[in-house]
JSON list of C-alpha atoms in Angstrom, two decimals:
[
{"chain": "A", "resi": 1, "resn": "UNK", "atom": "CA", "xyz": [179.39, 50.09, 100.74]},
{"chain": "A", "resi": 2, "resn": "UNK", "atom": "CA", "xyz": [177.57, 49.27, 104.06]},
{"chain": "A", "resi": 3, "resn": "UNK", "atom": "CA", "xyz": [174.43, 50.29, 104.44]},
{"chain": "A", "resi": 4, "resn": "UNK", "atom": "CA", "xyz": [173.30, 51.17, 108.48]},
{"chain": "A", "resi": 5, "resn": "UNK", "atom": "CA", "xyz": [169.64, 51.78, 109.68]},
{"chain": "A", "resi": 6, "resn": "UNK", "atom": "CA", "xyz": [166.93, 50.91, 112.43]},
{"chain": "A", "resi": 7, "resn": "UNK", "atom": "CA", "xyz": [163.38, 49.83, 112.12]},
{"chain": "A", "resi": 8, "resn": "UNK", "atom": "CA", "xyz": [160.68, 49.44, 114.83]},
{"chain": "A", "resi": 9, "resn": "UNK", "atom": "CA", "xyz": [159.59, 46.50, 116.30]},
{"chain": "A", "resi": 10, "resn": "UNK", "atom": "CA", "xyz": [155.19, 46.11, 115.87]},
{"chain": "A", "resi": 11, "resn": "UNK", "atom": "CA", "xyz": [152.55, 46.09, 117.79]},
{"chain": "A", "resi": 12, "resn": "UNK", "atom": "CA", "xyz": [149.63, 43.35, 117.01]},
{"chain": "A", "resi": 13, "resn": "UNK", "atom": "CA", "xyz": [146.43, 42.66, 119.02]},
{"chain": "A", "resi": 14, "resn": "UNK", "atom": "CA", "xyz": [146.30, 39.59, 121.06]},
{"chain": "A", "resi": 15, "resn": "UNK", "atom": "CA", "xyz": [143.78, 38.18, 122.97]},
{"chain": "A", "resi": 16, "resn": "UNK", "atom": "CA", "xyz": [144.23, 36.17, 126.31]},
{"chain": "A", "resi": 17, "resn": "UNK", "atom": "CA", "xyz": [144.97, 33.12, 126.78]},
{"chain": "A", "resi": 18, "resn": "UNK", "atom": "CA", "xyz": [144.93, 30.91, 129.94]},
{"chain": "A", "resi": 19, "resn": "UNK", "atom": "CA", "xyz": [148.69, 31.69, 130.52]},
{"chain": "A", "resi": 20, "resn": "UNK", "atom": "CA", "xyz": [148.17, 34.65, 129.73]},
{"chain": "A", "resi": 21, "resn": "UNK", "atom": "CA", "xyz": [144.87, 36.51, 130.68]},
{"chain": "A", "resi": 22, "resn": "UNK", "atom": "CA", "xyz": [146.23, 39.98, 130.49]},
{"chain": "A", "resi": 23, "resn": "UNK", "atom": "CA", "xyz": [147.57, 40.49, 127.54]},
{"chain": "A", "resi": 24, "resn": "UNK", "atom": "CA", "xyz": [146.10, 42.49, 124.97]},
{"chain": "A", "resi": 25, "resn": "UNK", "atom": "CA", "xyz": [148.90, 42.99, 122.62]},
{"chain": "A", "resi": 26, "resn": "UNK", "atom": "CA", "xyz": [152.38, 41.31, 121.20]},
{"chain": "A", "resi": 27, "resn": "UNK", "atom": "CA", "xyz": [155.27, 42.94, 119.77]},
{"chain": "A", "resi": 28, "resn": "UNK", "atom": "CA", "xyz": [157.42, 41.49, 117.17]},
{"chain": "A", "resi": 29, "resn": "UNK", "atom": "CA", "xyz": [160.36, 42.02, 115.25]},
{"chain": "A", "resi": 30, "resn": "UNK", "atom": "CA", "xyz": [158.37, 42.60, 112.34]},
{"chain": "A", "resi": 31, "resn": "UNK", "atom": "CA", "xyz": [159.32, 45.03, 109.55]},
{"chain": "A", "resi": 32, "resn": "UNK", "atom": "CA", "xyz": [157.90, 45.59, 105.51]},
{"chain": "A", "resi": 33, "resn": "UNK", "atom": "CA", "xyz": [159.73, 44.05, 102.98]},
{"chain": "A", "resi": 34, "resn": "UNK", "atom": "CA", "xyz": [159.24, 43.79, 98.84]},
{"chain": "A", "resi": 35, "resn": "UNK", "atom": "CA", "xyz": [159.58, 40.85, 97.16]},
{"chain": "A", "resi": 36, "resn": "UNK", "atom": "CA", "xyz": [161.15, 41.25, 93.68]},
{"chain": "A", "resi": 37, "resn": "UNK", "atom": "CA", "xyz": [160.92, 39.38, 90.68]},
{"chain": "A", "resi": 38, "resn": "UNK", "atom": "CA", "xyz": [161.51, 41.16, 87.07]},
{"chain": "A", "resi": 39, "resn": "UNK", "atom": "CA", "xyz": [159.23, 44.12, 87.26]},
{"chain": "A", "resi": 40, "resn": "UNK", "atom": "CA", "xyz": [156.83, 42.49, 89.90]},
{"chain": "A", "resi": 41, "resn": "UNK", "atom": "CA", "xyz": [157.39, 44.50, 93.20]},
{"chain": "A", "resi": 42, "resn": "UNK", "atom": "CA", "xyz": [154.86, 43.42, 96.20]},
{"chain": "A", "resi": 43, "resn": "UNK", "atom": "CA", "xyz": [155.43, 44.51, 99.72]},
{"chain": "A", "resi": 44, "resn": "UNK", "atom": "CA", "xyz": [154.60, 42.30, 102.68]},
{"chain": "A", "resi": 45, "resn": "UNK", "atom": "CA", "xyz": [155.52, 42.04, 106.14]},
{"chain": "A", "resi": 46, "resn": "UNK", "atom": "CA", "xyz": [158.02, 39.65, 107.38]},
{"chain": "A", "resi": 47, "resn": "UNK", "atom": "CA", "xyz": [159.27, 38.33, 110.96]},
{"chain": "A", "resi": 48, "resn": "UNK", "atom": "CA", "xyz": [162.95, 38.34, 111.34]},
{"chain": "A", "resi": 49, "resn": "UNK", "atom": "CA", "xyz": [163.76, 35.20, 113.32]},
{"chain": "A", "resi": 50, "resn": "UNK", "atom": "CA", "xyz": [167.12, 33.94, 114.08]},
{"chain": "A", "resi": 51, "resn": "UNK", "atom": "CA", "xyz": [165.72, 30.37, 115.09]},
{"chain": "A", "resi": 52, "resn": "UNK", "atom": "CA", "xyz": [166.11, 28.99, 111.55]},
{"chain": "A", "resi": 53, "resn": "UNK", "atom": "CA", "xyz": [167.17, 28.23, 108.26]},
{"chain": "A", "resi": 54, "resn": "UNK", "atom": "CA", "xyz": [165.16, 29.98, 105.12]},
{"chain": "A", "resi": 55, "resn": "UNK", "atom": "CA", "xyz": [163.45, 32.58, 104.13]},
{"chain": "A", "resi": 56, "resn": "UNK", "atom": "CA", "xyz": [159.70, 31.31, 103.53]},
{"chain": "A", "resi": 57, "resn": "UNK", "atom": "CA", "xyz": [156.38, 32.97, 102.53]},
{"chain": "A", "resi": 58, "resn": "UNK", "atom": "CA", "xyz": [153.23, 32.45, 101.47]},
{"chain": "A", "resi": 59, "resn": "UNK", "atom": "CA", "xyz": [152.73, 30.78, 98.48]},
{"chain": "A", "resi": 60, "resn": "UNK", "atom": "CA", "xyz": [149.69, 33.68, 97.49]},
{"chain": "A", "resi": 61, "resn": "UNK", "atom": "CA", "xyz": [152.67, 35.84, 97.77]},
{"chain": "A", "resi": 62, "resn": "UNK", "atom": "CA", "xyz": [154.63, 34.24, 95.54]},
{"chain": "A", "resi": 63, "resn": "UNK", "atom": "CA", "xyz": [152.06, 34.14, 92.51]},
{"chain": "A", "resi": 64, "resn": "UNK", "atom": "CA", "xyz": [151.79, 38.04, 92.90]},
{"chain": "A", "resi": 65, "resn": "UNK", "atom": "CA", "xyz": [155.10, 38.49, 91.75]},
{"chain": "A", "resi": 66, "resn": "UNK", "atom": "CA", "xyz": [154.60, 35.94, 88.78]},
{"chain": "A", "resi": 67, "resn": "UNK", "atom": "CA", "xyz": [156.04, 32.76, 89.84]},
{"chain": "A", "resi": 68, "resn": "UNK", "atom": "CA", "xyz": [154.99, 29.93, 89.09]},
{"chain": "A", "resi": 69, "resn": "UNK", "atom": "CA", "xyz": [155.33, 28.24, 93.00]},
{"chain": "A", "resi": 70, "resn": "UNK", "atom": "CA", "xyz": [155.35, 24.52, 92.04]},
{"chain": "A", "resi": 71, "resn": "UNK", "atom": "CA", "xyz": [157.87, 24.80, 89.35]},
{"chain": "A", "resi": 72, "resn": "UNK", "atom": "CA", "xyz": [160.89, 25.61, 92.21]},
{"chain": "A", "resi": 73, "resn": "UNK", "atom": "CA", "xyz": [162.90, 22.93, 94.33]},
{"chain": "A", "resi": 74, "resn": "UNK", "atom": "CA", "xyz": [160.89, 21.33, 96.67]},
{"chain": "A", "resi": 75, "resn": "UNK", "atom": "CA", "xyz": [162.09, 21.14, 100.29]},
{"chain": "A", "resi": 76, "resn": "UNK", "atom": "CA", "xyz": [160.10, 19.19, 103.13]},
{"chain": "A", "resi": 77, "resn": "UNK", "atom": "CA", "xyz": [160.49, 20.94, 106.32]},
{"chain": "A", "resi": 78, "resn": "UNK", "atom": "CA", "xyz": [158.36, 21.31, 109.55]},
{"chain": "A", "resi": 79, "resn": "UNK", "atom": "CA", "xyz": [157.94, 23.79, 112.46]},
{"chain": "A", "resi": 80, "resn": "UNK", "atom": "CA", "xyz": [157.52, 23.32, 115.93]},
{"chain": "A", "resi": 81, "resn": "UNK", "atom": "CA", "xyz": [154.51, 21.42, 116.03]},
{"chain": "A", "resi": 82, "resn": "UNK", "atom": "CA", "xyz": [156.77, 18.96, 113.78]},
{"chain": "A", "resi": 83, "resn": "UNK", "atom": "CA", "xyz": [153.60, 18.70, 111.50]},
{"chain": "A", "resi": 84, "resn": "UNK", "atom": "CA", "xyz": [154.93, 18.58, 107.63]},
{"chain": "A", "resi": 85, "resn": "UNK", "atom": "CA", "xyz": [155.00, 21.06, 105.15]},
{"chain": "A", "resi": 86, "resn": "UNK", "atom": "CA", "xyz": [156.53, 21.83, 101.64]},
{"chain": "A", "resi": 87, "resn": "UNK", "atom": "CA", "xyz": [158.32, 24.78, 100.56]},
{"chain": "A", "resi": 88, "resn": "UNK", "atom": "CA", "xyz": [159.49, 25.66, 96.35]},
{"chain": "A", "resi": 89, "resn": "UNK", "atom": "CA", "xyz": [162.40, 27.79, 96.30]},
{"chain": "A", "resi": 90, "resn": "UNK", "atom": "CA", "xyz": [163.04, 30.34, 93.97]},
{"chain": "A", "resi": 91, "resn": "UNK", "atom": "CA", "xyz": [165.60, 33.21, 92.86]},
{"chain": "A", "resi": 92, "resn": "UNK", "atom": "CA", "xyz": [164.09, 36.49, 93.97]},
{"chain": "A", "resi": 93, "resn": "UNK", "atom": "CA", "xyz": [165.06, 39.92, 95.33]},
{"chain": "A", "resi": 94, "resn": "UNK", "atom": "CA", "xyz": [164.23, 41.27, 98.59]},
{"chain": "A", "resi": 95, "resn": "UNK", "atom": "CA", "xyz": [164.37, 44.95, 98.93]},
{"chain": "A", "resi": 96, "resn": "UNK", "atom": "CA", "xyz": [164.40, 46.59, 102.77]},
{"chain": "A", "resi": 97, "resn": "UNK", "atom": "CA", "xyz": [165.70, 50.23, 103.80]},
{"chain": "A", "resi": 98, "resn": "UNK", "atom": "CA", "xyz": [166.03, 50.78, 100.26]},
{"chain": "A", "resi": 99, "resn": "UNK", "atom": "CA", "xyz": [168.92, 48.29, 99.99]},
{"chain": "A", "resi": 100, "resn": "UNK", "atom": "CA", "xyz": [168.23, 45.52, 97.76]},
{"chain": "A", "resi": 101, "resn": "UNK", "atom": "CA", "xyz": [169.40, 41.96, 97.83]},
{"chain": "A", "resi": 102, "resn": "UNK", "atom": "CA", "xyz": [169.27, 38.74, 95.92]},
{"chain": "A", "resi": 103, "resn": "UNK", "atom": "CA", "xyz": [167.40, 35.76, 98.46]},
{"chain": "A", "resi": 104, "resn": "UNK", "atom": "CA", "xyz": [166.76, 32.07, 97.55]},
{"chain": "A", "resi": 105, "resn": "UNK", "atom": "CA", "xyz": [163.65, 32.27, 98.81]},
{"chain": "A", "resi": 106, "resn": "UNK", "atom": "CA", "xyz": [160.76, 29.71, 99.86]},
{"chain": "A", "resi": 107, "resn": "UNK", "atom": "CA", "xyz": [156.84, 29.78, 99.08]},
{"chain": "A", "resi": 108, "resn": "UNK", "atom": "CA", "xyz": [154.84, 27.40, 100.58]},
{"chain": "A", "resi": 109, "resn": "UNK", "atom": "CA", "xyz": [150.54, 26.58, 100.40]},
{"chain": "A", "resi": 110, "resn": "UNK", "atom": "CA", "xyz": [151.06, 25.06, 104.48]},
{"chain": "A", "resi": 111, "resn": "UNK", "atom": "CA", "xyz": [151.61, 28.52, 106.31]},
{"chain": "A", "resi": 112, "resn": "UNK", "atom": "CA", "xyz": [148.03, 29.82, 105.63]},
{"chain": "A", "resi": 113, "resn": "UNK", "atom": "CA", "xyz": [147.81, 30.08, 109.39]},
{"chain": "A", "resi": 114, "resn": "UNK", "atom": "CA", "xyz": [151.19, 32.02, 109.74]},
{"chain": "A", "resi": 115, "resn": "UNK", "atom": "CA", "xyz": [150.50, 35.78, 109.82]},
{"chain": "A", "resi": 116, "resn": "UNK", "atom": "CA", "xyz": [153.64, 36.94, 108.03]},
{"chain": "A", "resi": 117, "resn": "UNK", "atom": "CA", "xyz": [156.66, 35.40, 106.29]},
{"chain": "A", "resi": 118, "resn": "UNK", "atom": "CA", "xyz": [159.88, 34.77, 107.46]},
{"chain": "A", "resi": 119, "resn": "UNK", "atom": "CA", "xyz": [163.34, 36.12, 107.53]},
{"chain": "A", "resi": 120, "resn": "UNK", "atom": "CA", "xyz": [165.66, 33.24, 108.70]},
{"chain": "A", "resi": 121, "resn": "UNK", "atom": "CA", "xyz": [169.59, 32.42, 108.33]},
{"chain": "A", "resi": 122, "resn": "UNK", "atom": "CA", "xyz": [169.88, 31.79, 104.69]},
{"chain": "A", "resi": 123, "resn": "UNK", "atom": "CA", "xyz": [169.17, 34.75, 102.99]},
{"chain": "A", "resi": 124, "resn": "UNK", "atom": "CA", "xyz": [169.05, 37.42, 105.50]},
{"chain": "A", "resi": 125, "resn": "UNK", "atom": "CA", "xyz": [171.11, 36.91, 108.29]},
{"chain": "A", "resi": 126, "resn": "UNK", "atom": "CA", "xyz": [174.08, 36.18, 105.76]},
{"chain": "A", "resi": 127, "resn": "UNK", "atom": "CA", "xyz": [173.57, 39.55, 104.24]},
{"chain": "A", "resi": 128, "resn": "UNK", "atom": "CA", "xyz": [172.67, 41.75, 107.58]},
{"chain": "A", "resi": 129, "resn": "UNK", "atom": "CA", "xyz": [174.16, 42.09, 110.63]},
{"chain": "A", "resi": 130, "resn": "UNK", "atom": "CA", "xyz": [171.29, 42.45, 112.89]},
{"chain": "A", "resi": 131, "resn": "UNK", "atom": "CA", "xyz": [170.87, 43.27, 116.42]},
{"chain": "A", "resi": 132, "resn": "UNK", "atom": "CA", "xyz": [167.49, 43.55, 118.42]},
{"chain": "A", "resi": 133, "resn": "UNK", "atom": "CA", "xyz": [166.88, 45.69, 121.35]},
{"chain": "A", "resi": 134, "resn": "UNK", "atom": "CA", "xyz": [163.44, 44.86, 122.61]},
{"chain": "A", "resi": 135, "resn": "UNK", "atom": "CA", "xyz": [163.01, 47.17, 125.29]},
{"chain": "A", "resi": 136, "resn": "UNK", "atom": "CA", "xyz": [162.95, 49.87, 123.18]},
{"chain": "A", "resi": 137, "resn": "UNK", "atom": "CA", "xyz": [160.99, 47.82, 120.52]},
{"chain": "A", "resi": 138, "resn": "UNK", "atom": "CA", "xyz": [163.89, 48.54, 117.98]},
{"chain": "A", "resi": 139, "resn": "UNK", "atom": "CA", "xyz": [166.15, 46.70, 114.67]},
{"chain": "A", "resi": 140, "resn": "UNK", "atom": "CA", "xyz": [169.48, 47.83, 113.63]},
{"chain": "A", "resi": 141, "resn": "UNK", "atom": "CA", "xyz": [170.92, 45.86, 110.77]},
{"chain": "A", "resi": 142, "resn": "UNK", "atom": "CA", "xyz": [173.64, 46.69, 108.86]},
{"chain": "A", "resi": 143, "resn": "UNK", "atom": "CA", "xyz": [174.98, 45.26, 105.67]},
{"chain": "A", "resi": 144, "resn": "UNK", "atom": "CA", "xyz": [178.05, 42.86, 105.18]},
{"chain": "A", "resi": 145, "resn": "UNK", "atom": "CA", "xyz": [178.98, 44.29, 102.29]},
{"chain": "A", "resi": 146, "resn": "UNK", "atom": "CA", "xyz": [182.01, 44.93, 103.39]},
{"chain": "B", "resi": 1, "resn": "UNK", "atom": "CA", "xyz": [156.60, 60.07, 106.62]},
{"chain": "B", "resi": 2, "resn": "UNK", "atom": "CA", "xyz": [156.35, 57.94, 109.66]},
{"chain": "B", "resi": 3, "resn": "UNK", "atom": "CA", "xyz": [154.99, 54.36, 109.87]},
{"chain": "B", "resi": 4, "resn": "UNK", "atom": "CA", "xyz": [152.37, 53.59, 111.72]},
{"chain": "B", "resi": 5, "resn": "UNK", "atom": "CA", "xyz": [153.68, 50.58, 114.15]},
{"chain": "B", "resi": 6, "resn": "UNK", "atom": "CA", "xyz": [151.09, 50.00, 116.18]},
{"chain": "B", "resi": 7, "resn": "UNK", "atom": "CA", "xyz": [148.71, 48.12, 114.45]},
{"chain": "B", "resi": 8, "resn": "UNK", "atom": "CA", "xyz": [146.45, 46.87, 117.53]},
{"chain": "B", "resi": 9, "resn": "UNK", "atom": "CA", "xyz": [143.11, 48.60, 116.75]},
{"chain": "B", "resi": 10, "resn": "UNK", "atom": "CA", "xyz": [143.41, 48.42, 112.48]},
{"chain": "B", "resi": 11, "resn": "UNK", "atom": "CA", "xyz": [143.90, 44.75, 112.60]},
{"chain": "B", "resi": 12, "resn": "UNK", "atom": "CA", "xyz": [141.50, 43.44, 114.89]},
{"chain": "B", "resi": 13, "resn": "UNK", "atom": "CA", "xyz": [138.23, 43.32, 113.14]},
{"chain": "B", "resi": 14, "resn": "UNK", "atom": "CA", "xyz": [139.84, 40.83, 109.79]},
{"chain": "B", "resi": 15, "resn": "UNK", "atom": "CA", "xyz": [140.67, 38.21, 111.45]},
{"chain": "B", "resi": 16, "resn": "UNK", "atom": "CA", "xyz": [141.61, 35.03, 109.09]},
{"chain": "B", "resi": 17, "resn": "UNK", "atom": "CA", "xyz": [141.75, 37.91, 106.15]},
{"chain": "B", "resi": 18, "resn": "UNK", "atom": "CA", "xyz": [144.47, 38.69, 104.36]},
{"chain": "B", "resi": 19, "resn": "UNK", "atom": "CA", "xyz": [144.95, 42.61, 104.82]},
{"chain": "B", "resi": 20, "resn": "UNK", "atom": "CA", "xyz": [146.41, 45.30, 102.47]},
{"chain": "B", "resi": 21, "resn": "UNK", "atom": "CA", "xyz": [147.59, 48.47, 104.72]},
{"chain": "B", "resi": 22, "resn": "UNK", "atom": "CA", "xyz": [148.76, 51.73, 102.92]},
{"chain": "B", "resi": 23, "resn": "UNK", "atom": "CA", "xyz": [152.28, 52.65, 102.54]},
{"chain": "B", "resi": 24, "resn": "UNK", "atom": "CA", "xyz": [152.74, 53.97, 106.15]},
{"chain": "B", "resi": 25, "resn": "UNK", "atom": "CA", "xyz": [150.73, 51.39, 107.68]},
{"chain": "B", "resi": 26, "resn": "UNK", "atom": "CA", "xyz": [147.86, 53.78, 108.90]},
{"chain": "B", "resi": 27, "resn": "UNK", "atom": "CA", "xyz": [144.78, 52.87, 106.64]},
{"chain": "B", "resi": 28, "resn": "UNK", "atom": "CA", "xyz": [143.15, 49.66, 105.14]},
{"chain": "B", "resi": 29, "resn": "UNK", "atom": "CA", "xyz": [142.81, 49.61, 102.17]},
{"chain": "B", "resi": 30, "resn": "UNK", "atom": "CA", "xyz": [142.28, 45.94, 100.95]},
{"chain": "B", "resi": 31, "resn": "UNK", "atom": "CA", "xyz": [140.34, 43.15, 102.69]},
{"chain": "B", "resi": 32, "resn": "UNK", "atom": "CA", "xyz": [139.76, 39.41, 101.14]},
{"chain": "B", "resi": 33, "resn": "UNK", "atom": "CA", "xyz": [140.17, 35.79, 101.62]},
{"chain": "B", "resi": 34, "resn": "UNK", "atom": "CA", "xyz": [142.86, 35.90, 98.98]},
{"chain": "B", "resi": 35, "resn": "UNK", "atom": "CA", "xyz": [146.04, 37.80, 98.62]},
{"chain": "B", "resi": 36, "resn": "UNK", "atom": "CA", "xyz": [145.75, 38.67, 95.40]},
{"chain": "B", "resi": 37, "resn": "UNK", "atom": "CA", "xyz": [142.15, 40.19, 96.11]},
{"chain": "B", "resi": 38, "resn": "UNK", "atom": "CA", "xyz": [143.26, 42.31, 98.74]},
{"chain": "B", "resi": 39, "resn": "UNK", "atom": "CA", "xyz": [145.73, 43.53, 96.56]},
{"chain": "B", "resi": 40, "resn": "UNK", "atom": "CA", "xyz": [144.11, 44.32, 93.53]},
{"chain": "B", "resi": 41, "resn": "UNK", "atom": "CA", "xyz": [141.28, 46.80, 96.17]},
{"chain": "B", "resi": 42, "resn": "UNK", "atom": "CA", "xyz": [144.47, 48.54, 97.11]},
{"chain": "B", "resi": 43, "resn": "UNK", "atom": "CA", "xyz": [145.23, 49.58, 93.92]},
{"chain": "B", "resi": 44, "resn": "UNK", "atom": "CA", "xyz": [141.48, 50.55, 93.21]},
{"chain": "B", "resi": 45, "resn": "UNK", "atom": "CA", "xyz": [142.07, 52.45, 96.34]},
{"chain": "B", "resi": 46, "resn": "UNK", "atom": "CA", "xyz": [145.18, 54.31, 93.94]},
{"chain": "B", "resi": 47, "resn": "UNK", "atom": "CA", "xyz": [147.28, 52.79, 96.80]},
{"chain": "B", "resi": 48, "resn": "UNK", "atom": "CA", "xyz": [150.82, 52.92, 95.04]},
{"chain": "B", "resi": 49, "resn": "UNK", "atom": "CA", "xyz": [153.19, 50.47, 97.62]},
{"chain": "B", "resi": 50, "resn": "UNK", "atom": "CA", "xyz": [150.76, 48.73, 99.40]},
{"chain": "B", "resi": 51, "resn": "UNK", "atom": "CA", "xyz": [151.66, 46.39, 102.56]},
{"chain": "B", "resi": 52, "resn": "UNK", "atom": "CA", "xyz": [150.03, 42.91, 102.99]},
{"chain": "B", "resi": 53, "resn": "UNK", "atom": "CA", "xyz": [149.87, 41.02, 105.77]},
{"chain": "B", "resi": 54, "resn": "UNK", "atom": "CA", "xyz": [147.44, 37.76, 106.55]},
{"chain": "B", "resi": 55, "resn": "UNK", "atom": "CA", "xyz": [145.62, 38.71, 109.98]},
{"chain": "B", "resi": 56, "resn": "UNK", "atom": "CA", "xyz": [145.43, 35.29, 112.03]},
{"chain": "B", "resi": 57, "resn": "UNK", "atom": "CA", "xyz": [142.71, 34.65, 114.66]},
{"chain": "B", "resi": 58, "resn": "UNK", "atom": "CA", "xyz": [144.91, 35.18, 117.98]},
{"chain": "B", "resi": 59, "resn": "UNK", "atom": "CA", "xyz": [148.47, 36.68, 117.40]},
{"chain": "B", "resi": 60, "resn": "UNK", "atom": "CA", "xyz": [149.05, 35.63, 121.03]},
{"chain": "B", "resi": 61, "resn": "UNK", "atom": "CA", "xyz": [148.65, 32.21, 120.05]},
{"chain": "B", "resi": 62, "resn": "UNK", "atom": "CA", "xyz": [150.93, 31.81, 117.06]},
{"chain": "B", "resi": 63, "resn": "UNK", "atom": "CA", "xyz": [154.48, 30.08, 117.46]},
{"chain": "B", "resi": 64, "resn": "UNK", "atom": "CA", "xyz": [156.97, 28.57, 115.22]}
]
């Protein structure tokens, strides 16, 4: 059965920058989401973004739900910066809007500096359709279950 | 129960912390270097479904 429901976008302080000496505050396509594994349930939040190909998070993350990180398939991958980084995939469930879902999921020890993980293609967009209004600073995704 | 989304003035202060919010996003209630610190305060705090997040220092900075 398809599942249909909308989340808000959040808001997080920012400080200026030079291209930017006005702004005070992003908002992001950010929503909670539990990570599953056995009876280990932690909630995070996580960004959904279109732009690429796994689901990562933080390594710390990872451990809380009891796996053991570098005991997954490795995958070298980078970000924009193109500096290189190393992810361990693992079988886990994600659970958001009360609809749960199995994710082959990445945890990597080189996004310390990234503020929350990441919903990407694999995983998420292959099990939600999604659809992002920002002007109203609002998510609609709906499940392909059907 | 309605989350709390705007999370401008409750994230401000911990910056390079990792951050455990309450189930609707409206309190603190876990602040440490590590995750699994922040965590464990939450549920001292009897925090049931606690929310973590890693608080960088500029959000207006970060990219992918």
């Amino acid at each position: 059965m398809s599942v249909r429901f909308k989340l808000d976008y959040r808001r997080f302080p920012a400080g200026p920058t030079e291209p930017f000496p006005r702004r005070t505050s992003v908002v992001r396509p950010v929503v909670p989401i539990a990570l599953i594994n056995g009876s280990n349930r932690v909630r995070v939040f996580a960004l959904i973004d279109s732009g690429a190909d796994y689901c990562i998070f933080h390594a710390e993350i990872g451990e809380q739900i009891g796996l053991e990180i570098e005991s997954g398939k490795s995958l070298a991958f980078s970000g924009i910066s193109g500096a290189g980084q190393t992810a361990y995939f693992h079988n886990i469930k994600l659970e958001l809007g009360g609809h749960q879902f199995d994710c082959y999921a990445g945890f990597s020890r080189d996004i310390d500096n990234l503020p929350y993980g990441i919903l990407r293609q694999a995983g998420f967009f292959d099990i939600f359709k999604v659809s992002f209004d920002y002007n109203k600073e609002k998510i609609e995704l709906q499940s392909q279950d059907d | 129960m309605t989350d709390n989304t705007d999370l401008r003035e409750i994230l401000k202060q911990y910056s390079d912390k990792w951050v455990a919010l309450s189930n609707d996003s409206s309190r603190v209630v876990g602040v440490a270097d590590k995750a699994a610190d922040a965590l464990q305060q939450a549920r001292a705090n009897s925090e049931p479904d606690p929310i973590l997040t890693r608080v960088p220092d500029n959000y207006g900075t970060y990219i992918l």
